Short mmCIF file of C-alpha atoms in Angstrom, two decimals:
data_model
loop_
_atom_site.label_atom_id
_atom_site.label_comp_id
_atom_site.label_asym_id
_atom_site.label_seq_id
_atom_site.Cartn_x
_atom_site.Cartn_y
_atom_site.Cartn_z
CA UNK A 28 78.01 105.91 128.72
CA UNK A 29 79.24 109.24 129.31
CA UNK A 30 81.59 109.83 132.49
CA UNK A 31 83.85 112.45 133.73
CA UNK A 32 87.46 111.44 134.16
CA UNK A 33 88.91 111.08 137.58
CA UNK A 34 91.21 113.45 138.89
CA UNK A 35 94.48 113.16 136.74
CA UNK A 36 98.02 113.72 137.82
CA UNK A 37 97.82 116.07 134.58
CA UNK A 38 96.16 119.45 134.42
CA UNK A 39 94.92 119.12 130.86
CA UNK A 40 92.89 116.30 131.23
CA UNK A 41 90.90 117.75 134.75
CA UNK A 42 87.04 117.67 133.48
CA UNK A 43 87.20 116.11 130.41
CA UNK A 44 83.80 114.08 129.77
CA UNK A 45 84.55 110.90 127.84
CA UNK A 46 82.60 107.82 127.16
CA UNK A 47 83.47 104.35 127.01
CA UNK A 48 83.22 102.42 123.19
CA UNK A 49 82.99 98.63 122.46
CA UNK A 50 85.89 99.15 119.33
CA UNK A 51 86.90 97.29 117.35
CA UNK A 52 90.60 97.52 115.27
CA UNK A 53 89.22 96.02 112.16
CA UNK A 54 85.98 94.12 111.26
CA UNK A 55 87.70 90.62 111.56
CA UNK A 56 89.60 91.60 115.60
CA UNK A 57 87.70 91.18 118.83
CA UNK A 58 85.65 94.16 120.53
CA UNK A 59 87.71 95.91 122.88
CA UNK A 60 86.67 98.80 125.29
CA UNK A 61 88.34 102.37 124.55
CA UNK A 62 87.72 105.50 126.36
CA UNK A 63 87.72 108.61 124.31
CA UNK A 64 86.02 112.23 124.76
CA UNK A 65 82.61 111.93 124.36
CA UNK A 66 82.33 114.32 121.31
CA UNK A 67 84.55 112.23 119.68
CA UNK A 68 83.19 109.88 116.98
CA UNK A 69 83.11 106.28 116.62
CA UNK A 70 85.72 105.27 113.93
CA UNK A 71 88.52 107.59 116.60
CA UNK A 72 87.83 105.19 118.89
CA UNK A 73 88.51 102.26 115.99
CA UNK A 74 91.51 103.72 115.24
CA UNK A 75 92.97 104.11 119.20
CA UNK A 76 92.16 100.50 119.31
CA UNK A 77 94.33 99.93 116.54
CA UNK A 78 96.94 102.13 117.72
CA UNK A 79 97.93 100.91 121.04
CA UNK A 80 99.09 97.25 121.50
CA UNK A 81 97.32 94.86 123.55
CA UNK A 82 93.94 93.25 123.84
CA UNK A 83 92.93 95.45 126.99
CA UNK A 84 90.86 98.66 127.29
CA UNK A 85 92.23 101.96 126.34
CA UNK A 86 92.25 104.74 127.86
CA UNK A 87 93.37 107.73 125.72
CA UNK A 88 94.89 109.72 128.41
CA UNK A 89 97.07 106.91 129.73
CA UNK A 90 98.41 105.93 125.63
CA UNK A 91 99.16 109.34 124.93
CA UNK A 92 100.93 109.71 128.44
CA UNK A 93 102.57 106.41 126.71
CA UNK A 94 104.72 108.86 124.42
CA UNK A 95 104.50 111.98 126.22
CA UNK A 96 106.17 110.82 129.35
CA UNK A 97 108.95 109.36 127.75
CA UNK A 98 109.16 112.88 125.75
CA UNK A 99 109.38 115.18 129.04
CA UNK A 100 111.89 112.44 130.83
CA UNK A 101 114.17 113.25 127.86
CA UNK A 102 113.48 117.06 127.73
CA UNK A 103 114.90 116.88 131.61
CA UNK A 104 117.65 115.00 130.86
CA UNK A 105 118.60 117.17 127.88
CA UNK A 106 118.26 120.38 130.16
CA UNK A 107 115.58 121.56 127.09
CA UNK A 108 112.47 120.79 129.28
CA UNK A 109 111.96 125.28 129.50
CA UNK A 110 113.21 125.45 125.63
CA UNK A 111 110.16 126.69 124.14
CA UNK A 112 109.26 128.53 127.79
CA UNK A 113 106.28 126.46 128.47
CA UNK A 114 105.38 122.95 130.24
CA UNK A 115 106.21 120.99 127.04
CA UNK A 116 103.81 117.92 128.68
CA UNK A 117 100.77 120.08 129.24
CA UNK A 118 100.85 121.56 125.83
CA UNK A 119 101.35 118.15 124.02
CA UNK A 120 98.06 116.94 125.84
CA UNK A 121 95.75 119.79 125.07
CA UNK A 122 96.53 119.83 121.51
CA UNK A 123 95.60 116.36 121.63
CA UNK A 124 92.55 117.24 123.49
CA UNK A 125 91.46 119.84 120.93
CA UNK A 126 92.37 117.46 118.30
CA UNK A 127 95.05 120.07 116.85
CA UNK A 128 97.87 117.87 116.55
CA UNK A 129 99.31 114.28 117.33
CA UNK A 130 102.40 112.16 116.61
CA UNK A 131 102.37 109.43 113.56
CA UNK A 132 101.10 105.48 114.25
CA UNK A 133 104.52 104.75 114.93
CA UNK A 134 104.77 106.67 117.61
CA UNK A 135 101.83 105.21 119.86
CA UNK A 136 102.92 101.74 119.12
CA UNK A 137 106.20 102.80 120.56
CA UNK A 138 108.34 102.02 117.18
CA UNK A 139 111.58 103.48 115.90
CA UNK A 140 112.54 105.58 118.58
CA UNK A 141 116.09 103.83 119.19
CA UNK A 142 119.06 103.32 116.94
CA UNK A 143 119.37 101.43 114.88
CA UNK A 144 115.52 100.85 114.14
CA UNK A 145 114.74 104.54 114.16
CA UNK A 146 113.04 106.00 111.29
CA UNK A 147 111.93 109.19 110.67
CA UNK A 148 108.77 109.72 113.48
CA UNK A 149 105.97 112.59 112.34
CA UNK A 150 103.87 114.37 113.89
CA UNK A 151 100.49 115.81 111.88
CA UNK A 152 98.39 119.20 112.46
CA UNK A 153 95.01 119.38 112.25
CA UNK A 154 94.72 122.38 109.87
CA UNK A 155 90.65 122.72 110.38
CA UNK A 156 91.11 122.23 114.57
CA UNK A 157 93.01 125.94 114.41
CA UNK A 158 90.04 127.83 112.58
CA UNK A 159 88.39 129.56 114.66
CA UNK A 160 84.46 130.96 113.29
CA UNK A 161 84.42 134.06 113.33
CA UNK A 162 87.87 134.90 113.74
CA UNK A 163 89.73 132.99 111.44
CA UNK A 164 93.09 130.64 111.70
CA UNK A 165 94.91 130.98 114.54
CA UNK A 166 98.19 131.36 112.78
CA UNK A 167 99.93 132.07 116.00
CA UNK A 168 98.69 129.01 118.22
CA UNK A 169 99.47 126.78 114.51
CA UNK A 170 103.50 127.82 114.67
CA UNK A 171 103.62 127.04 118.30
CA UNK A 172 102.55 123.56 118.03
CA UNK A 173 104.60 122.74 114.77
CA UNK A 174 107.37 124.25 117.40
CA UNK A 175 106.25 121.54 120.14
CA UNK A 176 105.61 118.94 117.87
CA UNK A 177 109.14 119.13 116.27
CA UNK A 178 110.44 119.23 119.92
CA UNK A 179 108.78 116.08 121.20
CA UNK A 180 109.36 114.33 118.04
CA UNK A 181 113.17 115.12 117.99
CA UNK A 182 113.53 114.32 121.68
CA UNK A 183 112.01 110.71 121.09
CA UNK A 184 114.33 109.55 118.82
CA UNK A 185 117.86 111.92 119.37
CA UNK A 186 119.81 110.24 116.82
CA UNK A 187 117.68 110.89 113.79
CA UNK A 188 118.78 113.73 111.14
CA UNK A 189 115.18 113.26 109.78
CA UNK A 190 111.51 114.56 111.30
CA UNK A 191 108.54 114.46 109.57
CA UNK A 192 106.24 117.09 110.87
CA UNK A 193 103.23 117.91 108.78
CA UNK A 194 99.63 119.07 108.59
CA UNK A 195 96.24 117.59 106.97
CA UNK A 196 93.00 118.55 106.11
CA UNK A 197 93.63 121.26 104.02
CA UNK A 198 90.26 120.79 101.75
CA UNK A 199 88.49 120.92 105.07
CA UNK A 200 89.91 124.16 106.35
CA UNK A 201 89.54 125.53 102.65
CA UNK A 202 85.79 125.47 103.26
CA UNK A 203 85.74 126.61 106.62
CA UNK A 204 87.15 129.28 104.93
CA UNK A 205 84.85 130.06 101.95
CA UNK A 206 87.66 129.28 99.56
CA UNK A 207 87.40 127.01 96.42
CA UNK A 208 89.96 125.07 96.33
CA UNK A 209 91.07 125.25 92.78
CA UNK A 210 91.71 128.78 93.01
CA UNK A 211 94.72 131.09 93.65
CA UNK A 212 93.85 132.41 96.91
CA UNK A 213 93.57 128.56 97.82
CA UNK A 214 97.24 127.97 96.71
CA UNK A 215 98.32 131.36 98.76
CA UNK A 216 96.83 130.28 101.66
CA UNK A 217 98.36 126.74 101.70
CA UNK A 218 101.78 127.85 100.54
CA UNK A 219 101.86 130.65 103.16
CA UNK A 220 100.80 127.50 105.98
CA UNK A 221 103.60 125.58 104.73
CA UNK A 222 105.92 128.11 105.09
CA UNK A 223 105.23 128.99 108.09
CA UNK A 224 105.35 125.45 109.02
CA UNK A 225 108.55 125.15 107.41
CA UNK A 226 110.52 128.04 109.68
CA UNK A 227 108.70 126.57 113.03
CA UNK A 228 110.46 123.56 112.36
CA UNK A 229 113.88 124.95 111.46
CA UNK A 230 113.81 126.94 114.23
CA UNK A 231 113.38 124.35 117.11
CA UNK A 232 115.77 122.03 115.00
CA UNK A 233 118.47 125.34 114.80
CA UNK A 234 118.17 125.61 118.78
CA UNK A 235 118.30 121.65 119.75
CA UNK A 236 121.68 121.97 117.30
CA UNK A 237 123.37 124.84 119.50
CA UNK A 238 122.93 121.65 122.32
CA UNK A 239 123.91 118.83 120.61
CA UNK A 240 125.53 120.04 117.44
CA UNK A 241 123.60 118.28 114.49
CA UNK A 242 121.17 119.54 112.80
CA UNK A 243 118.27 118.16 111.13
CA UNK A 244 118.69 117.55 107.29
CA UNK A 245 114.73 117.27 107.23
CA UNK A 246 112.03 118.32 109.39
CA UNK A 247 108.91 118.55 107.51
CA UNK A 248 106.80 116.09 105.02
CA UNK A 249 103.29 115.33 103.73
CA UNK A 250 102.38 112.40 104.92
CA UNK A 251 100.64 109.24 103.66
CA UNK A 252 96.90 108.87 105.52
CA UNK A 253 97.36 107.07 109.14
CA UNK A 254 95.42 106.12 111.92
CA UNK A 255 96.26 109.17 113.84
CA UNK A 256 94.20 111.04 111.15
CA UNK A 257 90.80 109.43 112.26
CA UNK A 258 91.89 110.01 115.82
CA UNK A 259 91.55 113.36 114.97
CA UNK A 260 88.76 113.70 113.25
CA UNK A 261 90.70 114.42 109.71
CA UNK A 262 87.79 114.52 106.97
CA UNK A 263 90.53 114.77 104.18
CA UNK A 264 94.79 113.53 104.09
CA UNK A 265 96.80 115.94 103.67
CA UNK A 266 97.28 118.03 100.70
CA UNK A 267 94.05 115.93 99.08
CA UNK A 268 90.68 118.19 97.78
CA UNK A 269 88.97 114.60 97.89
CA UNK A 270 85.97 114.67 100.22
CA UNK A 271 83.16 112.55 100.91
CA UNK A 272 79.92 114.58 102.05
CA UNK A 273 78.62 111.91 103.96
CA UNK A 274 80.19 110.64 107.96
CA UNK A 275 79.65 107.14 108.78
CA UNK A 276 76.31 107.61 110.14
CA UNK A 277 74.74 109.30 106.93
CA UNK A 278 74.90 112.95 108.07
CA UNK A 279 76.75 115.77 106.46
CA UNK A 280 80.40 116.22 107.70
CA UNK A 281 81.74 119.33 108.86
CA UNK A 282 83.53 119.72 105.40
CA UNK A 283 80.38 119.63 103.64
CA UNK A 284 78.48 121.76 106.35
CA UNK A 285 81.65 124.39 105.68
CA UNK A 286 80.92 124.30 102.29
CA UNK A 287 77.24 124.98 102.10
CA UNK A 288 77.79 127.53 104.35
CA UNK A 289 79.95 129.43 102.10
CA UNK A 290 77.87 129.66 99.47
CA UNK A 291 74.04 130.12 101.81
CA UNK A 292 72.92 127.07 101.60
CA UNK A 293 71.17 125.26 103.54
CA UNK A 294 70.71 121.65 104.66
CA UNK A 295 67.31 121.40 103.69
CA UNK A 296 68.30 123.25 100.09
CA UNK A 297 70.55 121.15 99.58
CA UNK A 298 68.69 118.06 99.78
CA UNK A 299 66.23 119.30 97.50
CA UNK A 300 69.40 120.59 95.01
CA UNK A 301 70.26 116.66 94.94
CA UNK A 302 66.85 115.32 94.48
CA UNK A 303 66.51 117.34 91.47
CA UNK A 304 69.90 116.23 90.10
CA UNK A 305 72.02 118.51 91.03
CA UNK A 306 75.57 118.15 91.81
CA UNK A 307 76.68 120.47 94.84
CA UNK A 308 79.74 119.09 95.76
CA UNK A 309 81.48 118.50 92.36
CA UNK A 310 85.08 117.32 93.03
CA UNK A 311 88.16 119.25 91.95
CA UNK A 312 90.85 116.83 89.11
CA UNK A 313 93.68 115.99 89.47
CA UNK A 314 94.87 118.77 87.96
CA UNK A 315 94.30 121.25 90.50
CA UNK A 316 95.33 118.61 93.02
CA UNK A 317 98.62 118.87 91.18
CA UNK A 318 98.86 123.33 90.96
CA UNK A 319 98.06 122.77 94.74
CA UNK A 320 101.42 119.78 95.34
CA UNK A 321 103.71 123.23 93.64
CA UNK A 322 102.26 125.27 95.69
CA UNK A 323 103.28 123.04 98.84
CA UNK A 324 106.31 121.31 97.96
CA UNK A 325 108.10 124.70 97.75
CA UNK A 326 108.29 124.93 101.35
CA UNK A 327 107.78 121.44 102.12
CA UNK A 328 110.87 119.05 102.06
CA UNK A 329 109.16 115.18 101.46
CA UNK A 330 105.89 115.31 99.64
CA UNK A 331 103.96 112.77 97.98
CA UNK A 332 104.06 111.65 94.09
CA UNK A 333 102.42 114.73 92.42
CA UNK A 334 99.28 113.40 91.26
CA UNK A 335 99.37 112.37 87.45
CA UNK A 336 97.34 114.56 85.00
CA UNK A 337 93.74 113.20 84.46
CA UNK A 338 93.92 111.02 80.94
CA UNK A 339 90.82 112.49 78.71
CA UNK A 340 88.42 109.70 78.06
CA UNK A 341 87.85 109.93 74.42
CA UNK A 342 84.10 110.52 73.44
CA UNK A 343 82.11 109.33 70.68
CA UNK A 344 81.69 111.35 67.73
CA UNK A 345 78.32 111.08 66.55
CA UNK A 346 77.82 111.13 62.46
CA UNK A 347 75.20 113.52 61.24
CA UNK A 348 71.91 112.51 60.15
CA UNK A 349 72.31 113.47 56.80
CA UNK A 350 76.19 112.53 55.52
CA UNK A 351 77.87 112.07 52.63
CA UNK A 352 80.12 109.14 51.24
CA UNK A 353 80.45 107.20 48.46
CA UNK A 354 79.59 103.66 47.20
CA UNK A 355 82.37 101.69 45.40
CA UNK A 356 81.59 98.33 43.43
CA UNK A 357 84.07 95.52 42.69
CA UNK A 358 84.99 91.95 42.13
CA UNK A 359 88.23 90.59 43.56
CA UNK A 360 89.08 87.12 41.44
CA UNK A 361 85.10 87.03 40.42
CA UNK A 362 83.56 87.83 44.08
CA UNK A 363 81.60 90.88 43.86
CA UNK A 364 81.84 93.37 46.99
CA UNK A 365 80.09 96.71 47.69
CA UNK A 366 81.88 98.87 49.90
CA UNK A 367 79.74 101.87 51.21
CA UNK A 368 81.37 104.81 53.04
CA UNK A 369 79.93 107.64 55.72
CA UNK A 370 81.94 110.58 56.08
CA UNK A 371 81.52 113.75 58.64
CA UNK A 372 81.37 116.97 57.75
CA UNK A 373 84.60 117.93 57.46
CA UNK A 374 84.77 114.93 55.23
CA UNK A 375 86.40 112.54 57.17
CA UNK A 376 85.71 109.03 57.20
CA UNK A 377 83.42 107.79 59.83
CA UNK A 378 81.54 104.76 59.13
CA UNK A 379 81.94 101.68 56.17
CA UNK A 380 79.56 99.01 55.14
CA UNK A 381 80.57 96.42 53.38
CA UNK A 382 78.17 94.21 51.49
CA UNK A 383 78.90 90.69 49.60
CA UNK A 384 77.21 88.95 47.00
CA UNK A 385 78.26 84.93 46.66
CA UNK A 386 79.33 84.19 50.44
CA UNK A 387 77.87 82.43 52.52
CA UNK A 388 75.76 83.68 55.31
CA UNK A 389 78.26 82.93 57.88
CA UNK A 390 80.87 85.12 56.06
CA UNK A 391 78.91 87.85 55.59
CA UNK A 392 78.03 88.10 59.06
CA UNK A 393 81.26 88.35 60.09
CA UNK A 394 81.99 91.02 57.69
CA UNK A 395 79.02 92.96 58.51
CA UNK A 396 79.74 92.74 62.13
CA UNK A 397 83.74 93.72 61.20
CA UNK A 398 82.35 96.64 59.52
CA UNK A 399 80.52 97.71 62.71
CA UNK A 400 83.79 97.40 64.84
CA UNK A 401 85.68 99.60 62.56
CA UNK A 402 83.07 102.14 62.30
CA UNK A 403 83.06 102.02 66.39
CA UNK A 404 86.69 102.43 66.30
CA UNK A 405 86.75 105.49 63.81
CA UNK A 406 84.04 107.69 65.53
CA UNK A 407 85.95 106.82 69.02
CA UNK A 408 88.71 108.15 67.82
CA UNK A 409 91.25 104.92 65.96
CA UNK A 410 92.71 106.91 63.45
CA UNK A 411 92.48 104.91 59.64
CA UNK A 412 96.01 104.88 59.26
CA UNK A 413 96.42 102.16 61.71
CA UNK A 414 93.58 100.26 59.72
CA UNK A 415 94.97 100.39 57.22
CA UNK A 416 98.44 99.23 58.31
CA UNK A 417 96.62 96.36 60.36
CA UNK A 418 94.49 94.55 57.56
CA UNK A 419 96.48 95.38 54.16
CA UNK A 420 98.29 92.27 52.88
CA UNK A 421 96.25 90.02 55.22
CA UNK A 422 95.65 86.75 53.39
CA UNK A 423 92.77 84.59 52.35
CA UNK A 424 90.82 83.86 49.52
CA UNK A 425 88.91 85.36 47.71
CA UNK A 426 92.38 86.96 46.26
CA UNK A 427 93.63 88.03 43.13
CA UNK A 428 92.98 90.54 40.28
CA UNK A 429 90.72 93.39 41.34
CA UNK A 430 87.88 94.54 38.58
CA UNK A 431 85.99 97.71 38.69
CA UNK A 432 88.37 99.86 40.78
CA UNK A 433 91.02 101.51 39.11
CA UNK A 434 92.65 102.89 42.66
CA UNK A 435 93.08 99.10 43.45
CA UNK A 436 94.54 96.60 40.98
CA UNK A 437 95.27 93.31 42.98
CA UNK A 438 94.19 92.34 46.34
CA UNK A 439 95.65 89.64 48.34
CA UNK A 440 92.06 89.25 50.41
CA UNK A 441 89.16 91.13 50.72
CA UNK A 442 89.78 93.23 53.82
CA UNK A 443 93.21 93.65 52.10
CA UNK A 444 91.06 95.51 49.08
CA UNK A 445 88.50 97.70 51.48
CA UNK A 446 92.10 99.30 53.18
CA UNK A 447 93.62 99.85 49.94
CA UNK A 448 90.16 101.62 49.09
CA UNK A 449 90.19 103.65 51.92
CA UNK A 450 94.10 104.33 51.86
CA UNK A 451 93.36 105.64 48.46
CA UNK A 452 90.62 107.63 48.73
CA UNK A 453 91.12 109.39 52.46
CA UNK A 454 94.43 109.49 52.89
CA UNK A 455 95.45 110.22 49.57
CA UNK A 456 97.78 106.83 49.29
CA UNK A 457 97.48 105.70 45.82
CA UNK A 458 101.54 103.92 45.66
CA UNK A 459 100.65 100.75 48.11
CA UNK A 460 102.77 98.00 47.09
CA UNK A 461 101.36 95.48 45.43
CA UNK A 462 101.66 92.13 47.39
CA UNK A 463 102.29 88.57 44.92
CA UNK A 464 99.20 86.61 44.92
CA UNK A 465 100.29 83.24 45.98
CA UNK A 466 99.21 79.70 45.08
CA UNK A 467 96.63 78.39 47.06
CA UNK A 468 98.70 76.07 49.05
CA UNK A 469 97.65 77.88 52.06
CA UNK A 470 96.64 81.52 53.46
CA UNK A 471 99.72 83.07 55.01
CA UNK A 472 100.62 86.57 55.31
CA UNK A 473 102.82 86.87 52.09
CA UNK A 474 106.58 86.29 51.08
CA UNK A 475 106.96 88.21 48.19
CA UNK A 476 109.01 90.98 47.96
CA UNK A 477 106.38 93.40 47.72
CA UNK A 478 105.19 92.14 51.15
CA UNK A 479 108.69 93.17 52.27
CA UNK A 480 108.12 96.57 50.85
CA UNK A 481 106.94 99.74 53.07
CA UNK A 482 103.18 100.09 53.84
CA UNK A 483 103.36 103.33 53.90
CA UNK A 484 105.63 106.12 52.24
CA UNK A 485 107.14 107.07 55.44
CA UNK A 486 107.44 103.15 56.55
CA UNK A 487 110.96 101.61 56.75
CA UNK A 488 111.51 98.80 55.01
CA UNK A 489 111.90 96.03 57.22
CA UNK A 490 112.46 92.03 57.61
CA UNK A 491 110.18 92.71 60.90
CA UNK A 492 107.81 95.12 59.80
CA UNK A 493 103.73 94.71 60.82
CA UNK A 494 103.23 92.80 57.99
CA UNK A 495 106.19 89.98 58.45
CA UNK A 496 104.88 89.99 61.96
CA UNK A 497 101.49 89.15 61.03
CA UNK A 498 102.03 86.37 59.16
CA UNK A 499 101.52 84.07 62.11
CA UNK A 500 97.76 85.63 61.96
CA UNK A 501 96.13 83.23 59.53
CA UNK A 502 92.03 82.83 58.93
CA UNK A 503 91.16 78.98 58.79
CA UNK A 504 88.30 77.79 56.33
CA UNK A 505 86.98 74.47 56.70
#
């Protein structure tokens, strides 16, 4: 239930009402107690089970005093404890308190702070936790804790030339905000945060040098999503515009709230909106995930991958009712075939049929359902060239002399004759080497020296081409 804390040794924490939380670190871990502020949501207290060692209960005062103590010890030590002219301790606490800002998961489990395990420790601001309704960000209090944050973080582990001081949520103070996040202003805003960001950073880095004579080569990065992030009630990592409308108990998040509110409407609208198909919260691509990464890594040292460009899902081009083609009748080595063509409008090819007179039902079910699979592949896109360089020259009977096509005058299978069809009649190739018809020994891929010979005009002629690879493709009759 919900309690008031008892009176702390530190000022920030005096009133406070918290509640204590049966947690647990991850589905498969045993429940343990955590003590949080009471506005704070379930999966915080989750993830400050995760984050401190141990088995007993947590209280979140006592693990951030954990890493904060150690931090003003230092500061004293270092004779920078008035460096920023406030009680470095006090400030760390509240903007943990107000959910503003905290140190990285490695920093709470008390990791890399010593040489020569130390790695670069970061320390993430909670861009939504500085907007003020009403008034807007509160630019001023936002450079003063990337200021304290680069401080604390520096004074933890001295010997590192690397910091990693950040900020997150930037989708969810976009729409506290008003602003879409594919837009220009958008990118302004965020560059102009990251610069800002940036020169906090640099500065506190510049006057810890003038002490101990090294600067930082790096003080600022983007980092990948942590625990630390649910502790503070992020909605969205970083840089991301990826948000999910829905908390963990069903209700709208503050995000989504945000949003709505920009554009007046309301809860109950918007359920109605969704019932009725709608889509209110339409995500932006990857695309204007990526304008946003320029906009940010120009100020920002260490970023993540930029995000790739979204690859376009070909769609299905639909033939018209009505179309046009032609029917061609022929008899390769005495088998008669009918091959039927659909074309678009433009008069490209988009559909074949291919119809057989003296096989046997079997046969001509394949071929009927080949002639599906091609048409499939044509009207999603499969250009005919490469059907034509796949099944010319394949082998197996009926082959031979080709009657009642004058575009075509030997075929070395049937599928070999429908290509050469095609080849000749939309794409204008009327020169396709001839292949030898072979004995009947067997149905390979063909060893003459036409085989050998280019496919195409542009085709080099090759002792590995398509169709010498092929030749281990063989169709089996019993």
């Amino acid at each position: 239930g919900d309690r008031l804390m008892p009176m702390s040794k530190i000022k920030s924490w005096h009133g406070v009402r918290t509640r204590e939380i049966a947690a647990r670190p991850d589905p498969d871990a045993d429940t343990r107690y955590v003590i949080i502020p009471a506005a704070w949501e379930d999966r915080a207290a989750d993830a400050l089970a995760a984050l401190v060692p141990g088995q007993g209960i947590v209280v979140l005062e006592d693990a951030a005093q954990g890493w904060i103590g150690p931090v003003t010890e230092r500061a004293a030590r270092a004779g920078v404890s008035d460096l920023l002219e406030t009680d470095l301790a006090t400030v760390l606490h509240q903007l943990l308190i107000e959910r503003k800002a905290a140190p990285h998961d490695a920093v709470w489990r008390g990791q890399g702070f010593e040489a020569p395990f130390f790695k670069p420790l970061g320390y993430v601001l909670n861009l939504p936790a500085f907007f003020v309704p009403g008034e807007g960000f509160d630019i001023t209090g936002f450079i003063a804790a990337a200021e304290h944050g680069t401080l604390a973080m520096a004074l933890l582990s001295p010997e590192a030339t690397t910091l990693a001081i950040g900020m997150t949520d930037l989708a969810g103070l976009l729409a506290a905000q008003g602003m879409d996040y594919n837009s220009e202003p958008a990118r302004k805003c965020a560059a102009h945060l990251a610069s800002n960001l940036r020169a906090a950073t640099a500065r506190v880095s510049a006057l810890l040098a003038e002490k101990r004579g090294t600067r930082h080569a790096v003080t600022t990065a983007i980092a990948a999503p942590s625990l630390v992030e649910a502790l503070l009630g992020v909605e969205t990592s970083g840089i991301a515009p990826e948000f999910s409308p829905l908390s963990d108990t069903g209700a709208l998040t503050r995000t989504a709230r945000a949003t709505l509110a920009a554009r007046g409407i309301s809860a109950e609208a918007a359920l109605a909106a969704t019932l009725g198909g709608k889509t209110l919260f339409a995500q932006p691509g990857s695309a204007a995930h990526g304008a946003m990464h320029d906009a940010v890594a120009a100020h920002i040292q260490v970023m993540p991958a930029r995000p790739q460009a979204e690859t376009a899902i070909p769609q299905r081009r639909s033939l018209p009712t009505r179309r046009s083609g032609y029917t061609q009748k022929a008899s390769i080595a005495g088998h008669k075939l009918f091959l039927r063509t659909g074309e678009y409008t433009d008069g490209k090819l988009g559909e074949i049929f291919i119809g057989l007179h003296k096989e046997g039902p079997a046969f001509r079910g394949l071929m009927d359902n080949f002639a599906i699979a091609v048409s499939l592949g044509l009207q999603n896109g499969v250009k005919l060239e490469e059907f034509v360089e796949a099944f010319t020259f394949t082998r197996f009977g009926p082959a031979g002399v080709v009657e009642g096509d004058p575009a075509v005058g030997r075929a070395t299978s049937l599928l070999d004759y429908v290509f050469r069809n095609l080849a000749a009649n939309y794409l204008g190739q009327i020169e396709l080497a001839d292949a030898d018809i072979e004995d009947e020994a067997g149905d390979t891929m063909g060893d003459g020296e036409r085989d050998r010979a280019p496919l195409l005009p542009l085709d080099l002629p090759a002792g590995d081409g398509p169709r010498i690879r092929r030749r281990e493709l063989r169709l089996v009759a019993k």
